[in-house]
Coordinates of C-alpha atoms in Angstrom, one line a residue:
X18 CA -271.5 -134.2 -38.1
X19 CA -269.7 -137.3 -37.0
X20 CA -268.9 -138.4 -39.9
X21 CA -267.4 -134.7 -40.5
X22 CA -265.4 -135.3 -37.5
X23 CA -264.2 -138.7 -38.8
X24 CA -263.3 -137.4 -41.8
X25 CA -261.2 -134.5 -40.5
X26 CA -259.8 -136.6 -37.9
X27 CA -258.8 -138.5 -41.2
X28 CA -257.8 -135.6 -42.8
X29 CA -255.6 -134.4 -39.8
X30 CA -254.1 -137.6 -38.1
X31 CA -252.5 -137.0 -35.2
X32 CA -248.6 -136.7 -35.9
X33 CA -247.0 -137.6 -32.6
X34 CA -244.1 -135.5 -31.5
X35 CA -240.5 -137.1 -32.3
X36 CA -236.7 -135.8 -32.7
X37 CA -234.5 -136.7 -35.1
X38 CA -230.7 -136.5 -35.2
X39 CA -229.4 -135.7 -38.3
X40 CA -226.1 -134.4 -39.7
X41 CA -226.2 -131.6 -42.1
X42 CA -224.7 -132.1 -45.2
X43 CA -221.7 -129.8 -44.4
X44 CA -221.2 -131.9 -41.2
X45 CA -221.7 -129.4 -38.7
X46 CA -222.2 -129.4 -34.8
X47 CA -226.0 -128.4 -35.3
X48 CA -228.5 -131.0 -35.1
X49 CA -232.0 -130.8 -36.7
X50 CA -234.9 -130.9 -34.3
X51 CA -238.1 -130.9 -36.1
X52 CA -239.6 -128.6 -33.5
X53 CA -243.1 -129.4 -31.4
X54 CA -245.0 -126.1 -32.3
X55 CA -245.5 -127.8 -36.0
X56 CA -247.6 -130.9 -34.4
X57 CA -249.5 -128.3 -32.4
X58 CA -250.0 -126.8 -35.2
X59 CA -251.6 -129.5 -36.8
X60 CA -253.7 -130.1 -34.1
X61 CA -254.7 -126.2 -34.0
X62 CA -256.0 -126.3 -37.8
X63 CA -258.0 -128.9 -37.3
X64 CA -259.6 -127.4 -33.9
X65 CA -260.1 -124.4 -35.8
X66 CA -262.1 -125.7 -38.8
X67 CA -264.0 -127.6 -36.3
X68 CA -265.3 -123.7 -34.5
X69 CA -265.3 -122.5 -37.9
X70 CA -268.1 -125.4 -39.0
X71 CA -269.7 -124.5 -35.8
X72 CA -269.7 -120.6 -36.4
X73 CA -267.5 -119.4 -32.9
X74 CA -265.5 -116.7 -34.7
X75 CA -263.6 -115.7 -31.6
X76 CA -259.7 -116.1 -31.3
X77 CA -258.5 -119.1 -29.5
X78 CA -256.0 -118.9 -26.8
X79 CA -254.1 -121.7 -28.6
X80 CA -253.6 -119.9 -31.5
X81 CA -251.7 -117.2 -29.5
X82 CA -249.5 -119.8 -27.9
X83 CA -248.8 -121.4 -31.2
X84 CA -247.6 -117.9 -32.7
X85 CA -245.3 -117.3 -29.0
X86 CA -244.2 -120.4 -29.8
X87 CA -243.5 -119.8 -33.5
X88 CA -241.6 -116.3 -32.4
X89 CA -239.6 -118.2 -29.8
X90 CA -238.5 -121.2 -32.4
X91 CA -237.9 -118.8 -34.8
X92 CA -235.2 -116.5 -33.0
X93 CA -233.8 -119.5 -31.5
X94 CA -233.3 -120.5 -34.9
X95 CA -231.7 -117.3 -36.7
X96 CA -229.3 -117.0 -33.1
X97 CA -227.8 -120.5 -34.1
X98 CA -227.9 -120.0 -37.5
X99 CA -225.4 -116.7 -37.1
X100 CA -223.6 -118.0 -34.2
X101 CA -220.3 -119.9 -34.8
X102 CA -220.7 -123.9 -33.8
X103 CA -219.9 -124.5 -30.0
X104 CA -216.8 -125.6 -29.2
X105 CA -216.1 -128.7 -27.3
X106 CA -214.1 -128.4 -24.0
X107 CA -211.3 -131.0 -25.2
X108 CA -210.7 -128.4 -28.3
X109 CA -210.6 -125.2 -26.1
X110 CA -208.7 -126.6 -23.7
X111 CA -206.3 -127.2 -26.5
X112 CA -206.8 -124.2 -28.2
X113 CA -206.1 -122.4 -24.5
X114 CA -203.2 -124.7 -24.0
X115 CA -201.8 -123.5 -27.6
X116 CA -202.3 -119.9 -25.8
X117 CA -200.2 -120.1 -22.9
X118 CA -197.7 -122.2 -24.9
X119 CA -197.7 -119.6 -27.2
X120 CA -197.5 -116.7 -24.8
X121 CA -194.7 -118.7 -22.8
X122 CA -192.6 -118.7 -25.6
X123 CA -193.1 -115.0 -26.5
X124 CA -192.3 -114.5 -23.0
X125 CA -189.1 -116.9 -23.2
X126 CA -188.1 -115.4 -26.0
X127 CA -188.5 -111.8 -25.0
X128 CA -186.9 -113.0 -21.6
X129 CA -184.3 -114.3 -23.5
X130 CA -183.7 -110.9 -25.3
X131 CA -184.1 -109.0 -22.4
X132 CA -180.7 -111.4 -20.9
X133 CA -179.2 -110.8 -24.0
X134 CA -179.7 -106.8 -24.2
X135 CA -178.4 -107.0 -20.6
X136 CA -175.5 -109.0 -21.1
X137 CA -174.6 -106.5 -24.2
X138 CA -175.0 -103.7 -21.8
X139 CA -172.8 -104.9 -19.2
X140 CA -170.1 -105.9 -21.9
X141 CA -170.6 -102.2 -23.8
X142 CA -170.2 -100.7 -19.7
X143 CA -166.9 -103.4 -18.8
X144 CA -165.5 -102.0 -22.5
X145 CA -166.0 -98.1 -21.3
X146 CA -164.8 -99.0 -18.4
X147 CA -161.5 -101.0 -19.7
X148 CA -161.4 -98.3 -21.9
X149 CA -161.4 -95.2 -19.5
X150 CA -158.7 -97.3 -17.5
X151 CA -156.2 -97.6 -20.3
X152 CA -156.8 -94.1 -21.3
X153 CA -155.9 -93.1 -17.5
X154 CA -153.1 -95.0 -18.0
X155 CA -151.9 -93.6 -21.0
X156 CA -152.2 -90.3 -19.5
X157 CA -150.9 -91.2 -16.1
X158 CA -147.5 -92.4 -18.4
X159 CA -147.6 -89.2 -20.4
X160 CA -147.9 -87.0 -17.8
X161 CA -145.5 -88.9 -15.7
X162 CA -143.1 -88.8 -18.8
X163 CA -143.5 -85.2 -19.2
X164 CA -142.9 -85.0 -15.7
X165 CA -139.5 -86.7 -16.0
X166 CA -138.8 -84.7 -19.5
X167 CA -139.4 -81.4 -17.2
X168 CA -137.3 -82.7 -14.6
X169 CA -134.2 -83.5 -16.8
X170 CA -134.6 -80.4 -19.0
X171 CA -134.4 -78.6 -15.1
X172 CA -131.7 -80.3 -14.4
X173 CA -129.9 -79.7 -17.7
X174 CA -130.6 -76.4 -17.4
X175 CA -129.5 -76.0 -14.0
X176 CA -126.3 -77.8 -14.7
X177 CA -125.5 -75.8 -17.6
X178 CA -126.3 -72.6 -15.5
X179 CA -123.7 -74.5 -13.2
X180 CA -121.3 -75.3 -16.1
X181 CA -121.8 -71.4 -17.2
X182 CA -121.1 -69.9 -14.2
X183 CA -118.0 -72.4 -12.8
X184 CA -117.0 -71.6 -16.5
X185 CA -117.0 -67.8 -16.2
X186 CA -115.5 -68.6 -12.6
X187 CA -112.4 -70.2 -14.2
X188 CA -112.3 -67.9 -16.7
X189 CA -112.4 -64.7 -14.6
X190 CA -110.2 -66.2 -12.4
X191 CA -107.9 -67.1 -14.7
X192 CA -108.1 -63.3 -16.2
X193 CA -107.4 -61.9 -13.2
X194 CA -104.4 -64.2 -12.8
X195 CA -103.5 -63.6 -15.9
X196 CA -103.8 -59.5 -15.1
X197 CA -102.0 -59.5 -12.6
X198 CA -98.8 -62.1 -14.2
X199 CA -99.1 -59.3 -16.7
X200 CA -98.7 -56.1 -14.3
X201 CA -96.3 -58.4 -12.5
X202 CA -94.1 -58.4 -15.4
X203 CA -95.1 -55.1 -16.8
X204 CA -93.3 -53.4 -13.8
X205 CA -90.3 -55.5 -13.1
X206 CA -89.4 -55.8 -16.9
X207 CA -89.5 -52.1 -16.9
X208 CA -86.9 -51.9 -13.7
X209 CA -85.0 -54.4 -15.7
X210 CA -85.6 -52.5 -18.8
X211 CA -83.5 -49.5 -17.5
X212 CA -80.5 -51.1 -16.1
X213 CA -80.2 -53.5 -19.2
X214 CA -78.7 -53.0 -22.2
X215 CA -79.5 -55.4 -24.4
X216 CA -81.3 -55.0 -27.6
X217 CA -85.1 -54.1 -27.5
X218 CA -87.0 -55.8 -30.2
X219 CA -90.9 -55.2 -30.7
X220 CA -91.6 -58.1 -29.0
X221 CA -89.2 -57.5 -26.0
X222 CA -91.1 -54.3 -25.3
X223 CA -93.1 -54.1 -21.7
X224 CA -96.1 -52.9 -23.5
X225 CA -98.7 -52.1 -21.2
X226 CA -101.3 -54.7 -22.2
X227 CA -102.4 -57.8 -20.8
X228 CA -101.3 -60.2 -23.9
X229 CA -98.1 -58.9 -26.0
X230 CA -98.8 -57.4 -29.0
X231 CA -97.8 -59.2 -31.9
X232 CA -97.9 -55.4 -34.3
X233 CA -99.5 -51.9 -33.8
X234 CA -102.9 -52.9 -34.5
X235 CA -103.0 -54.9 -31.5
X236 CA -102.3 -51.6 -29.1
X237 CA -105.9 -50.1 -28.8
X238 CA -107.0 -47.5 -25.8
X239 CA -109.2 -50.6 -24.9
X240 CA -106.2 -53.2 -24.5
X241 CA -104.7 -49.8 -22.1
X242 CA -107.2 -49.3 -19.7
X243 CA -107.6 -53.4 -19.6
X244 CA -104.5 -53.2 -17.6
X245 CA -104.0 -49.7 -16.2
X246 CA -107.4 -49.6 -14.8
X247 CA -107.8 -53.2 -13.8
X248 CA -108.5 -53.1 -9.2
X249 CA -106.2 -55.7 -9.2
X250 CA -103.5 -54.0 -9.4
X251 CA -102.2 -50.5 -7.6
X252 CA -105.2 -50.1 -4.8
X253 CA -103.6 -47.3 -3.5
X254 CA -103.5 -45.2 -6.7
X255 CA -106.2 -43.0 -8.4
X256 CA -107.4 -43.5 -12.3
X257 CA -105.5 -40.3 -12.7
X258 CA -102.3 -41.2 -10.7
X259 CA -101.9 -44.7 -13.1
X260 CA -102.3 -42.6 -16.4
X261 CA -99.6 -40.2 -15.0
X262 CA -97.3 -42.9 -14.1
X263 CA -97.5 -44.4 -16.9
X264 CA -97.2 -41.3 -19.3
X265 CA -93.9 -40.5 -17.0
X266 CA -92.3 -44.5 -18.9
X267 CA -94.1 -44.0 -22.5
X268 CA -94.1 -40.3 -23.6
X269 CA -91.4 -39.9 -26.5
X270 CA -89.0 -37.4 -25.1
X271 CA -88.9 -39.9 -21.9
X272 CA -88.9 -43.1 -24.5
X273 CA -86.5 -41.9 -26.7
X274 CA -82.7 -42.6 -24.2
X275 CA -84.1 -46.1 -25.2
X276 CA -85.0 -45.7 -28.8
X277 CA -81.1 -46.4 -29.9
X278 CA -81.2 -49.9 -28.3
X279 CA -83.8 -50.8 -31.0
X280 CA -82.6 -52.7 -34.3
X281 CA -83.4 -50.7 -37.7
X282 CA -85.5 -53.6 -38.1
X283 CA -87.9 -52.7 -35.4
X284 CA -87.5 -49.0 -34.7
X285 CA -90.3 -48.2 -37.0
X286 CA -92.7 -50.4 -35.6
X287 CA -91.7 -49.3 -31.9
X288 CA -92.0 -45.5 -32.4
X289 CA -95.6 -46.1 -33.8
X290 CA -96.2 -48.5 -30.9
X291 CA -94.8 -46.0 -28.4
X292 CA -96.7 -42.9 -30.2
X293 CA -100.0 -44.8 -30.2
X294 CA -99.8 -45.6 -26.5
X295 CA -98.9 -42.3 -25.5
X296 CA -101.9 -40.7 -27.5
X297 CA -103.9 -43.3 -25.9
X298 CA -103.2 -42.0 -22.1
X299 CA -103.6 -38.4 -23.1
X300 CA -106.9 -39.2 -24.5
X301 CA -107.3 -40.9 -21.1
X302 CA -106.1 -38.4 -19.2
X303 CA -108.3 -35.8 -21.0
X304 CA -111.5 -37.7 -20.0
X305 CA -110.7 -38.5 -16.6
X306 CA -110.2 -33.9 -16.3
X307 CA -113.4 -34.0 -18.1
X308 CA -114.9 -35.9 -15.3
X309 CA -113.1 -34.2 -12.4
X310 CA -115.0 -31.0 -13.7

């Protein structure tokens, strides 16, 4: 029996328990431990043979702390097997210092942008702005421009309404002088006419219209009552009472005491004159009965 021992104890040295640092061969961080559960294990072999020479078939306790151990060992080795290396604090300090250097210049940058969309905005809003202004302007000069245009068309206007009227002033006025110059010489060419005896050419005629006729055609009803029936003249007398008067100078029995003191040259002319205005005031005449009735 001892010399079984002996030779089992020669079999199964005792292998103390060492560490070794080694670098794998793809130079990793991991170190290889060779782990103390294998020298137990050792050890636990040769106990066992030694209570299997002696016939004790029961279990050991060792052999249930050497398979903990082996369970433990094992997951511990499969965790660092599929778990990245550990990182040293001077690399995540840098690789955390690349972070905030990183993340300060996104936030510089987008900072920076921020600034710049800012500064565009304010630009795009002083452009509006300059824009709106000169477009007030503009209108502010057109309307003040229309507003000037107005007033001088107003004013033009208003002084050719002016002009007008002080035209039609002058012009009535000078009718109505000229009306009455010819009633004024109407009547004392006619007083004149009767105690003269001097020839009486066409034009030499008191005819009783406002400008002298130059022929017949120029002695119309209308060219009659111009003068007859203008309220400048005879106030006192009636439509009627003019017409009568002046049928009592111009009908032909009356005319004709004067007809011999026309030239052959003009006789003609002056009995168609003196026919036409005497058919004239009867006409005249006629229609002022007409109204009477």
């Amino acid at each position: 029996m001892m010399h079984m021992q002996q030779s089992h104890s020669s079999a199964y040295p005792e292998r103390p328990y060492s560490r070794s640092h080694k670098r794998s061969q793809s130079s990793s961080a991991y170190e290889t431990i060779e782990v103390p559960w294998k020298q137990v294990a050792y050890a636990f072999t040769w106990a066992a043979e030694e209570q299997f020479m002696k016939g004790n078939r029961r279990p050991l306790k060792t052999e249930e702390w050497v398979r903990e151990q082996q369970h433990i060992y094992t997951s511990q080795e499969t965790f660092r097997a599929t778990s990245p290396p550990p990182r040293s604090t001077p690399y995540r300090t840098e690789e955390w210092d690349d972070i905030r250097n990183i993340y300060g210049m996104e936030a510089d940058l987008w900072m920076r942008q921020e600034e710049q969309a800012r500064r565009l905005t304010e630009e795009r809003e002083k452009a509006r702005a300059r824009i709106q202004d000169e477009v007030r302007r503009i209108d502010a000069q057109l309307r003040h421009k229309r507003e000037c245009e107005k007033r001088e068309r107003d004013a033009g206007r208003r002084r050719a309404h002016a002009e007008q009227q002080e035209k039609e002033r002058r012009d009535r006025a000078k009718l109505e002088k000229l009306i009455i110059n010819a009633w004024t010489n109407y009547e004392s060419r006619w007083k004149s006419l009767v105690s003269s005896t001097e020839p009486l050419e066409f034009k030499k005629i008191p005819w009783p219209l406002i400008i002298p006729p130059r022929n017949t055609n120029d002695i119309t009803r209308d060219a009659l009552v111009a003068l007859i029936f203008s309220p400048l003249h005879s106030q006192d007398q009636s439509r009627k009472d003019r017409i009568r008067s002046a049928l009592l100078r111009w009908h032909p029995d009356r005319f004709r005491r004067l007809i011999g003191r026309v030239p052959l040259k003009d006789r003609e002319a002056v009995e168609e004159g003196v026919g036409i205005v005497a058919r004239c005031l009867n006409e005249l005449m006629e229609k002022e009965k007409r109204k009477a009735l």
